Short mmCIF file of C-alpha atoms in Angstrom, two decimals:
data_model
loop_
_atom_site.label_atom_id
_atom_site.label_comp_id
_atom_site.label_asym_id
_atom_site.label_seq_id
_atom_site.Cartn_x
_atom_site.Cartn_y
_atom_site.Cartn_z
CA MET L 19 -29.45 -56.61 3.66
CA THR L 20 -27.69 -58.45 6.48
CA THR L 21 -27.50 -56.61 9.82
CA TYR L 22 -24.58 -57.33 12.12
CA HIS L 23 -25.07 -56.88 15.85
CA HIS L 24 -21.62 -57.72 17.19
CA THR L 25 -20.06 -54.59 18.60
CA PHE L 26 -18.68 -53.23 21.87
CA GLY L 27 -21.52 -50.90 22.90
CA ARG L 28 -23.06 -47.60 22.00
CA LYS L 29 -19.98 -45.39 22.31
CA GLY L 30 -17.24 -44.82 19.75
CA ILE L 31 -17.65 -42.92 16.49
CA HIS L 32 -18.33 -43.38 12.78
CA PRO L 33 -15.70 -41.33 10.92
CA PRO L 34 -15.71 -41.41 7.11
CA GLU L 35 -14.14 -44.72 6.11
CA ASN L 36 -12.18 -43.37 3.12
CA LYS L 37 -11.12 -46.88 2.13
CA HIS L 38 -10.01 -45.59 -1.26
CA THR L 39 -7.41 -48.33 -1.77
CA ALA L 40 -9.75 -51.22 -0.93
CA GLY L 41 -9.80 -53.80 -3.69
CA MET L 42 -6.49 -52.69 -5.15
CA PRO L 43 -4.18 -55.70 -5.70
CA ILE L 44 -1.13 -56.12 -3.51
CA THR L 45 2.05 -55.07 -5.29
CA ALA L 46 5.63 -55.77 -4.27
CA LEU L 47 8.20 -53.02 -3.90
CA PRO L 48 11.46 -53.83 -5.67
CA LEU L 49 14.09 -55.07 -3.23
CA PRO L 50 16.07 -52.04 -2.04
CA ARG L 51 19.86 -51.83 -2.18
CA ARG L 52 20.01 -49.97 1.13
CA VAL L 53 18.13 -50.54 4.36
CA GLU L 54 18.14 -48.58 7.62
CA LEU L 55 17.09 -50.93 10.42
CA SER L 56 16.07 -49.35 13.70
CA LEU L 57 16.88 -51.54 16.70
CA SER L 58 13.72 -50.22 18.40
CA GLN L 59 11.01 -52.20 16.62
CA SER L 60 9.06 -53.69 19.52
CA LEU L 61 7.05 -52.32 22.42
CA GLY L 62 9.86 -53.04 24.88
CA ARG L 63 13.62 -52.70 24.96
CA PRO L 64 15.61 -52.22 21.73
CA ALA L 65 17.41 -55.18 20.22
CA ARG L 66 21.20 -55.39 20.61
CA ALA L 67 23.26 -55.14 17.43
CA ILE L 68 25.35 -58.28 16.87
CA VAL L 69 27.11 -56.99 13.74
CA LYS L 70 29.64 -54.23 13.22
CA ALA L 71 30.61 -51.91 10.39
CA GLY L 72 32.36 -53.81 7.61
CA ASP L 73 30.61 -57.14 8.26
CA HIS L 74 29.01 -58.89 5.33
CA VAL L 75 25.52 -60.28 5.97
CA CYS L 76 23.18 -62.40 3.92
CA ARG L 77 19.45 -62.01 3.50
CA PHE L 78 17.46 -63.09 6.60
CA TYR L 79 20.57 -62.99 8.85
CA LEU L 80 20.00 -62.04 12.47
CA VAL L 81 21.54 -58.59 12.97
CA GLY L 82 19.83 -57.51 16.21
CA GLU L 83 19.26 -59.80 19.18
CA ALA L 84 16.31 -59.45 21.58
CA THR L 85 17.32 -58.17 25.01
CA GLY L 86 14.35 -59.39 27.04
CA PRO L 87 10.84 -60.89 26.86
CA VAL L 88 9.34 -57.64 25.48
CA SER L 89 12.10 -57.20 22.90
CA ALA L 90 12.31 -58.82 19.45
CA ASN L 91 14.98 -60.14 17.11
CA LEU L 92 15.81 -58.13 14.02
CA HIS L 93 16.82 -59.56 10.63
CA THR L 94 18.05 -58.02 7.42
CA PRO L 95 15.84 -58.23 4.30
CA ILE L 96 18.86 -57.87 2.01
CA SER L 97 22.39 -59.17 1.65
CA GLY L 98 25.16 -56.61 1.81
CA THR L 99 27.82 -54.86 3.83
CA VAL L 100 27.11 -53.22 7.17
CA LYS L 101 27.95 -49.56 6.62
CA SER L 102 27.32 -48.32 10.13
CA VAL L 103 25.97 -49.24 13.55
CA GLY L 104 24.82 -46.20 15.53
CA ARG L 105 22.24 -43.43 15.45
CA ILE L 106 19.95 -43.29 12.43
CA GLU L 107 17.04 -41.06 11.48
CA THR L 108 13.54 -42.32 12.21
CA ALA L 109 10.14 -41.29 10.89
CA ASP L 110 9.13 -39.78 14.25
CA GLY L 111 12.11 -37.44 14.15
CA HIS L 112 13.59 -38.66 17.43
CA GLY L 113 16.22 -40.97 15.95
CA ALA L 114 17.27 -44.38 17.28
CA ASP L 115 20.17 -46.78 17.35
CA GLY L 116 20.19 -48.74 14.14
CA ILE L 117 22.07 -50.62 11.44
CA VAL L 118 22.62 -49.45 7.86
CA ILE L 119 23.25 -52.15 5.23
CA GLU L 120 24.05 -51.65 1.55
CA ALA L 121 24.10 -54.22 -1.25
CA ASP L 122 26.43 -54.19 -4.24
CA ASP L 123 25.52 -55.65 -7.64
CA ILE L 124 26.58 -59.17 -6.67
CA ASP L 125 24.61 -59.12 -3.41
CA HIS L 126 21.53 -57.74 -5.14
CA ALA L 127 21.64 -60.33 -7.92
CA ALA L 128 22.04 -63.14 -5.36
CA ASP L 129 19.01 -61.89 -3.42
CA LEU L 130 16.85 -61.73 -6.54
CA GLN L 131 17.83 -65.29 -7.43
CA ALA L 132 17.14 -66.46 -3.86
CA MET L 133 13.67 -64.97 -4.05
CA CYS L 134 12.98 -66.94 -7.21
CA ASP L 135 14.23 -70.16 -5.58
CA GLU L 136 12.21 -69.88 -2.34
CA SER L 137 10.24 -72.96 -1.32
CA PRO L 138 8.49 -74.12 1.86
CA VAL L 139 10.70 -75.59 4.57
CA ARG L 140 7.84 -77.43 6.31
CA SER L 141 4.69 -79.07 5.02
CA GLY L 142 2.53 -82.11 5.66
CA HIS L 143 3.86 -84.33 8.44
CA ALA L 144 6.67 -81.92 9.38
CA LEU L 145 4.08 -79.23 10.03
CA ASP L 146 1.69 -81.53 11.89
CA SER L 147 4.42 -82.87 14.16
CA LEU L 148 5.46 -79.48 15.54
CA THR L 149 4.90 -79.07 19.28
CA PRO L 150 3.54 -75.87 20.85
CA ASP L 151 6.97 -75.04 22.26
CA GLU L 152 8.59 -75.52 18.85
CA ILE L 153 6.08 -73.17 17.19
CA ILE L 154 6.62 -70.51 19.86
CA ASP L 155 10.39 -70.84 19.48
CA ILE L 156 10.15 -70.37 15.70
CA VAL L 157 7.98 -67.28 16.22
CA ARG L 158 10.42 -65.88 18.79
CA ARG L 159 13.48 -66.46 16.60
CA ALA L 160 11.68 -64.90 13.60
CA GLY L 161 11.27 -61.59 15.46
CA ILE L 162 7.50 -61.46 14.97
CA VAL L 163 5.65 -58.68 16.76
CA GLY L 164 2.05 -57.52 16.69
CA LEU L 165 1.50 -55.91 13.29
CA GLY L 166 -1.60 -53.98 14.29
CA GLY L 167 0.60 -51.19 15.62
CA ALA L 168 1.39 -52.15 19.23
CA THR L 169 4.43 -54.31 18.22
CA PHE L 170 4.21 -56.49 21.32
CA PRO L 171 6.41 -59.60 20.76
CA THR L 172 4.14 -62.40 19.60
CA ALA L 173 6.02 -65.23 21.31
CA THR L 174 5.71 -63.46 24.66
CA LYS L 175 1.98 -63.04 24.18
CA LEU L 176 1.71 -66.77 23.45
CA THR L 177 3.33 -67.58 26.82
CA PRO L 178 1.29 -65.76 29.51
CA PRO L 179 2.90 -65.27 32.95
CA PRO L 180 2.59 -68.10 35.50
CA GLY L 181 -0.66 -67.89 37.40
CA SER L 182 -2.60 -66.39 34.48
CA PRO L 183 -6.08 -67.76 33.75
CA GLN L 184 -6.35 -70.52 31.17
CA CYS L 185 -6.65 -69.22 27.62
CA GLU L 186 -10.06 -70.09 26.16
CA PHE L 187 -10.19 -67.94 23.03
CA LEU L 188 -7.73 -66.71 20.46
CA LEU L 189 -9.19 -63.52 19.05
CA ILE L 190 -7.95 -62.44 15.64
CA ASN L 191 -8.24 -58.70 15.10
CA ALA L 192 -9.20 -58.28 11.45
CA ALA L 193 -11.45 -55.28 12.07
CA GLU L 194 -9.13 -52.70 10.50
CA CYS L 195 -11.35 -49.89 11.77
CA GLU L 196 -8.88 -47.06 11.00
CA PRO L 197 -9.97 -44.90 8.06
CA TYR L 198 -7.85 -45.12 4.88
CA LEU L 199 -5.94 -48.28 5.90
CA THR L 200 -6.75 -51.34 3.76
CA CYS L 201 -3.65 -53.54 4.10
CA ASP L 202 -5.37 -56.11 6.33
CA ASP L 203 -8.36 -56.23 3.99
CA ALA L 204 -5.95 -56.81 1.09
CA ILE L 205 -4.15 -59.75 2.67
CA MET L 206 -7.43 -61.39 3.69
CA ARG L 207 -8.70 -61.22 0.14
CA ALA L 208 -5.46 -62.44 -1.42
CA MET L 209 -4.00 -64.82 1.19
CA ALA L 210 -6.94 -66.22 3.15
CA GLU L 211 -5.64 -69.80 3.06
CA GLU L 212 -2.22 -68.76 4.36
CA ILE L 213 -3.83 -66.72 7.14
CA ALA L 214 -6.01 -69.67 8.12
CA THR L 215 -2.90 -71.87 8.38
CA GLY L 216 -1.22 -69.21 10.50
CA ILE L 217 -4.25 -69.14 12.81
CA GLU L 218 -4.10 -72.93 13.11
CA LEU L 219 -0.45 -72.69 14.13
CA LEU L 220 -1.29 -70.05 16.75
CA LEU L 221 -4.07 -72.28 18.09
CA LYS L 222 -1.70 -75.22 18.30
CA ALA L 223 0.81 -73.08 20.20
CA LEU L 224 -1.89 -72.16 22.74
CA GLY L 225 -3.17 -75.68 23.46
CA SER L 226 -5.90 -78.06 22.39
CA ASN L 227 -8.79 -76.45 24.28
CA VAL L 228 -8.54 -73.02 22.65
CA HIS L 229 -10.95 -71.84 19.96
CA CYS L 230 -10.54 -68.91 17.59
CA LEU L 231 -12.92 -66.04 16.86
CA VAL L 232 -12.01 -63.81 13.92
CA GLY L 233 -13.61 -60.36 14.02
CA ILE L 234 -13.98 -58.54 10.68
CA GLU L 235 -15.96 -55.35 10.20
CA GLU L 236 -18.95 -55.67 7.87
CA ASN L 237 -17.48 -53.15 5.41
CA LYS L 238 -15.11 -55.89 4.14
CA PRO L 239 -17.52 -58.41 2.55
CA GLN L 240 -14.92 -59.87 0.18
CA ALA L 241 -12.50 -60.48 3.04
CA ILE L 242 -15.26 -62.08 5.13
CA LYS L 243 -16.18 -64.38 2.25
CA ALA L 244 -12.57 -65.36 1.55
CA LEU L 245 -11.77 -66.20 5.18
CA GLU L 246 -15.08 -68.03 5.68
CA GLN L 247 -14.24 -70.24 2.72
CA ALA L 248 -10.66 -70.85 3.90
CA CYS L 249 -11.74 -71.64 7.47
CA ARG L 250 -14.81 -73.76 6.65
CA PRO L 251 -12.95 -77.09 7.13
CA ARG L 252 -11.21 -75.77 10.25
CA LYS L 253 -13.79 -76.38 12.97
CA LYS L 254 -12.02 -74.43 15.71
CA ILE L 255 -12.05 -71.17 13.76
CA ARG L 256 -15.18 -69.02 13.51
CA ILE L 257 -15.51 -65.86 11.42
CA ILE L 258 -17.68 -63.19 13.08
CA PRO L 259 -18.71 -60.10 11.08
CA LEU L 260 -18.72 -56.97 13.26
CA ARG L 261 -20.70 -53.77 13.03
CA THR L 262 -18.57 -51.01 11.53
CA ARG L 263 -17.69 -48.69 14.39
CA TYR L 264 -14.46 -47.07 15.50
CA PRO L 265 -12.45 -48.23 17.54
CA GLN L 266 -13.82 -51.74 17.03
CA GLY L 267 -10.31 -53.22 16.76
CA ALA L 268 -9.04 -52.04 20.17
CA GLU L 269 -8.40 -55.00 22.47
CA LYS L 270 -11.06 -54.11 25.06
CA MET L 271 -13.63 -53.34 22.37
CA LEU L 272 -12.85 -56.47 20.36
CA THR L 273 -13.05 -58.68 23.45
CA LYS L 274 -16.43 -57.19 24.36
CA ALA L 275 -17.77 -57.54 20.82
CA LEU L 276 -16.65 -61.14 20.29
CA THR L 277 -17.03 -62.68 23.76
CA GLY L 278 -19.16 -60.29 25.80
CA ARG L 279 -16.40 -60.18 28.41
CA GLU L 280 -14.98 -56.94 29.77
CA ILE L 281 -11.30 -56.33 30.55
CA ALA L 282 -10.93 -54.45 33.81
CA SER L 283 -8.89 -51.29 34.26
CA GLY L 284 -5.19 -52.11 34.15
CA ALA L 285 -5.80 -55.78 33.30
CA LEU L 286 -4.55 -57.78 30.32
CA PRO L 287 -6.85 -59.69 27.92
CA ILE L 288 -5.64 -63.00 29.40
CA SER L 289 -7.46 -61.99 32.60
CA GLN L 290 -10.64 -62.82 30.67
CA GLY L 291 -9.20 -65.95 29.10
CA VAL L 292 -8.41 -64.40 25.73
CA ILE L 293 -5.28 -63.71 23.71
CA ILE L 294 -5.48 -61.28 20.79
CA GLN L 295 -3.40 -61.34 17.62
CA ASN L 296 -3.66 -59.19 14.51
CA VAL L 297 -4.57 -60.89 11.25
CA ALA L 298 -1.28 -59.73 9.66
CA THR L 299 0.57 -61.31 12.58
CA ALA L 300 -1.10 -64.65 11.78
CA LEU L 301 0.20 -64.32 8.21
CA ALA L 302 3.71 -63.60 9.52
CA VAL L 303 3.51 -66.75 11.67
CA TYR L 304 2.60 -68.76 8.57
CA HIS L 305 5.59 -67.38 6.68
CA ALA L 306 7.95 -68.08 9.59
CA VAL L 307 6.82 -71.65 10.25
CA VAL L 308 6.04 -72.85 6.72
CA TRP L 309 8.58 -70.86 4.68
CA GLY L 310 11.25 -70.24 7.31
CA LYS L 311 11.10 -66.47 6.76
CA PRO L 312 11.75 -64.06 9.62
CA LEU L 313 9.72 -60.86 9.76
CA VAL L 314 11.59 -58.79 7.16
CA GLU L 315 8.68 -57.36 5.19
CA ARG L 316 5.05 -56.43 5.60
CA VAL L 317 2.07 -55.22 3.58
CA MET L 318 1.26 -51.57 4.23
CA THR L 319 -1.14 -49.03 2.75
CA ILE L 320 0.44 -46.11 0.92
CA TYR L 321 -2.14 -43.45 0.20
CA ASN L 322 -0.63 -41.11 -2.36
CA PRO L 323 -3.08 -40.66 -5.25
CA GLY L 324 -1.55 -40.01 -8.64
CA GLU L 325 1.88 -41.34 -7.70
CA ARG L 326 3.63 -44.57 -8.69
CA LEU L 327 3.28 -46.06 -5.22
CA HIS L 328 -0.35 -45.89 -4.20
CA GLY L 329 -2.23 -48.82 -2.74
CA ASN L 330 -1.31 -51.90 -0.72
CA VAL L 331 2.37 -52.67 -1.06
CA ILE L 332 4.73 -55.37 0.24
CA VAL L 333 7.59 -53.32 1.67
CA PRO L 334 10.88 -54.68 3.10
CA ILE L 335 11.49 -53.52 6.67
CA GLY L 336 14.09 -50.75 6.72
CA THR L 337 13.23 -49.30 3.30
CA PRO L 338 14.08 -45.57 3.36
CA LEU L 339 10.94 -43.44 3.13
CA LYS L 340 12.63 -41.27 0.49
CA SER L 341 12.39 -44.19 -1.92
CA LEU L 342 8.62 -44.48 -1.25
CA LEU L 343 7.69 -40.80 -1.23
CA PRO L 344 9.51 -38.65 -3.77
CA GLU L 345 9.81 -34.96 -2.91
CA SER L 346 7.47 -34.08 -5.76
CA SER L 347 4.64 -36.00 -4.11
CA LEU L 348 4.63 -33.56 -1.18
CA GLU L 349 3.35 -30.69 -3.30
CA GLY L 350 -0.11 -29.66 -2.18
CA LYS L 351 -0.10 -31.98 0.84
CA GLN L 352 -1.06 -30.83 4.31
CA LYS L 353 0.09 -33.78 6.37
CA ILE L 354 2.06 -37.05 6.21
CA ILE L 355 0.80 -39.65 8.67
CA ASN L 356 2.62 -42.74 9.87
CA GLY L 357 -0.27 -45.16 10.39
CA GLY L 358 -3.93 -44.20 10.27
CA PRO L 359 -5.46 -40.75 10.75
CA MET L 360 -6.95 -41.59 14.16
CA MET L 361 -4.09 -43.28 16.03
CA GLY L 362 -1.19 -42.61 13.69
CA ARG L 363 1.38 -39.87 14.13
CA ALA L 364 2.10 -37.00 11.77
CA ILE L 365 5.72 -36.84 10.65
CA ALA L 366 7.65 -33.68 9.87
CA GLY L 367 9.20 -34.83 6.59
CA ILE L 368 10.55 -37.72 4.59
CA GLN L 369 13.13 -39.12 6.96
CA GLY L 370 13.79 -42.54 8.41
CA ALA L 371 12.68 -45.91 7.11
CA THR L 372 9.81 -48.37 7.36
CA THR L 373 9.46 -50.47 10.51
CA LYS L 374 7.57 -53.57 11.58
CA GLY L 375 4.85 -51.45 13.14
CA MET L 376 4.28 -49.15 10.16
CA SER L 377 0.92 -50.13 8.69
CA GLY L 378 0.45 -47.11 6.48
CA LEU L 379 1.80 -43.88 5.03
CA LEU L 380 -0.90 -41.34 4.22
CA LEU L 381 -0.29 -38.12 2.30
CA LEU L 382 -3.34 -35.98 2.95
CA THR L 383 -4.39 -32.73 1.30
CA PRO L 384 -5.67 -29.68 3.24
CA GLU L 385 -9.22 -30.81 2.39
CA GLU L 386 -8.57 -34.27 3.84
CA ALA L 387 -6.69 -33.01 6.91
CA PRO L 388 -7.99 -29.53 7.70
CA VAL L 389 -6.24 -27.56 10.41
CA ALA L 390 -8.36 -25.36 12.66
CA ASP L 391 -7.48 -23.25 15.66
CA SER L 392 -8.74 -24.59 18.97
CA THR L 393 -11.05 -22.59 21.22
CA PRO L 394 -11.90 -22.92 24.92
CA CYS L 395 -13.86 -25.98 26.02
CA VAL L 396 -17.63 -25.35 25.94
CA ARG L 397 -18.46 -28.30 28.25
CA CYS L 398 -20.65 -29.92 25.63
CA GLY L 399 -19.76 -33.40 26.88
CA ARG L 400 -19.29 -34.95 23.44
CA CYS L 401 -15.85 -36.30 24.32
CA VAL L 402 -17.37 -38.10 27.32
CA GLU L 403 -20.23 -39.48 25.23
CA VAL L 404 -17.93 -41.09 22.66
CA CYS L 405 -15.04 -42.30 24.86
CA PRO L 406 -15.14 -46.11 24.57
CA ILE L 407 -13.35 -46.53 27.91
CA GLY L 408 -15.76 -44.25 29.78
CA LEU L 409 -13.21 -41.57 30.70
CA GLU L 410 -13.61 -37.79 30.88
CA PRO L 411 -11.19 -36.55 28.21
CA TYR L 412 -11.88 -32.83 28.72
CA LEU L 413 -10.95 -33.17 32.40
CA LEU L 414 -7.88 -35.34 31.78
CA ALA L 415 -6.60 -32.80 29.25
CA ARG L 416 -7.08 -29.95 31.72
CA LEU L 417 -5.41 -31.85 34.57
CA SER L 418 -2.51 -32.57 32.24
CA GLU L 419 -2.18 -28.86 31.40
CA LEU L 420 -2.05 -28.14 35.14
CA GLY L 421 0.43 -30.96 35.85
CA ARG L 422 -1.76 -32.63 38.48
CA LYS L 423 -0.21 -36.09 38.56
CA GLU L 424 -2.18 -37.60 41.46
CA GLU L 425 -5.55 -36.50 40.07
CA LEU L 426 -4.63 -37.89 36.65
CA GLU L 427 -3.90 -41.26 38.24
CA GLN L 428 -7.16 -41.16 40.21
CA ARG L 429 -9.07 -40.45 36.98
CA HIS L 430 -7.45 -43.48 35.27
CA VAL L 431 -5.51 -41.54 32.64
CA LEU L 432 -3.39 -44.63 31.93
CA ASP L 433 -6.50 -46.46 30.69
CA CYS L 434 -6.69 -44.08 27.72
CA MET L 435 -5.77 -45.95 24.53
CA GLU L 436 -5.34 -42.72 22.53
CA CYS L 437 -7.96 -43.76 19.98
CA GLY L 438 -8.72 -40.13 19.13
CA CYS L 439 -12.52 -40.34 19.43
CA CYS L 440 -12.51 -37.35 21.79
CA SER L 441 -10.42 -35.07 19.59
CA TYR L 442 -12.46 -36.06 16.53
CA SER L 443 -15.73 -35.17 18.28
CA CYS L 444 -14.58 -31.95 19.97
CA ILE L 445 -16.45 -28.97 18.49
CA ALA L 446 -13.80 -26.66 19.99
CA ARG L 447 -11.08 -28.55 18.07
CA ARG L 448 -9.06 -29.02 21.26
CA ARG L 449 -6.06 -31.34 20.98
CA LEU L 450 -7.32 -33.60 23.73
CA VAL L 451 -5.28 -36.70 22.83
CA ASP L 452 -2.04 -34.71 22.72
CA TRP L 453 -2.63 -33.37 26.22
CA ILE L 454 -3.70 -36.78 27.51
CA ARG L 455 -0.49 -38.31 26.14
CA THR L 456 1.39 -35.71 28.14
CA GLY L 457 -0.69 -36.61 31.18
CA LYS L 458 0.05 -40.31 30.77
CA ALA L 459 3.79 -39.60 30.65
CA LEU L 460 3.42 -37.51 33.81
CA ALA L 461 1.48 -40.26 35.60
CA ARG L 462 4.17 -42.84 34.78
CA ARG L 463 6.91 -40.79 36.43
CA LYS L 464 8.00 -42.10 39.81
#
């Protein structure tokens, strides 16, 4: 049996993988007749709506325009009539400004025909002749953001600020260390050649002296084999199997595992000469450059055993959750999670729609998501032992409860990446991450 030694250190945890949907083929959700597009689909400022109620739009039209370097364009996955521009429900329950579009029979039929007629817009010489600036511009116009969850605009990440160190390595995060989620594994198995082309385009955008390291956890042997075969003729791309350990896919952990370099507190990966992109983002770049498709759909994991939608599904952005999760599927469920069980967020009900950053929807039973009352901290130190950043979660949580802003800053609360290792390991079942999130918000206040 092969042993893999690449990892970030001796901290972190080994939660049950629960990759129940691994190996299931990717299926496509039927094109919806109604989409609810939140304008807040990137890490930064919301996009600005450039349509109004009553406008008719066609599939792939730009409906929301980026409002800054950390904002992203928004496109419609369907043709139809704009029904409203204003507040819409979102999965987190907070609501957001958004655009609602509905298709009639004619629009829907036209979209289905257009999907059948799709063909590449660039290949061969046209692809080879693209300049780095042209690739970055295509990525920017396509509204591509990081699909690992952070939703940082990809074009902005490809153009580091003036004065930044030279980029030496493009790191592709294919670890998918979150339990239950298998969407990245699925696309690597099924679309390895397309991903490899996307990586080549990212490398070209970054310059001729950059090499790529792709980190995949060892629990995905089929994905490793598929990408190794696809990348074998591409000499600047190297596939590196990683030891299975959570949170292997976090940017600091991935950088340490693949390069041995450490990102300092408050620093960006480019400070160590690396730029990190998710493997699904590389696939989105391929679709934008080769097929001319903006980011209007993504593969996500829907964990809902026994229901029609269960597995890895191609879902148009803006698809109402009610069409994915029928009310009947909630019977006997303890929790609905947007994302993975470690870093995802529980949602109160079936409201809102899918977004670019939504990698999974998990419907967990009481046995899979037990709820226990918390008790006072027993000072066991487990949260300190497992924290991959080297923080003191028990202390940060207590300082947050007490509202001690200056001490939170001194203890580097903003370095916490909310991975959940501390809460998972706490024998007192304290909600450490929730309190630390509160502390981070307090520390950011001026």
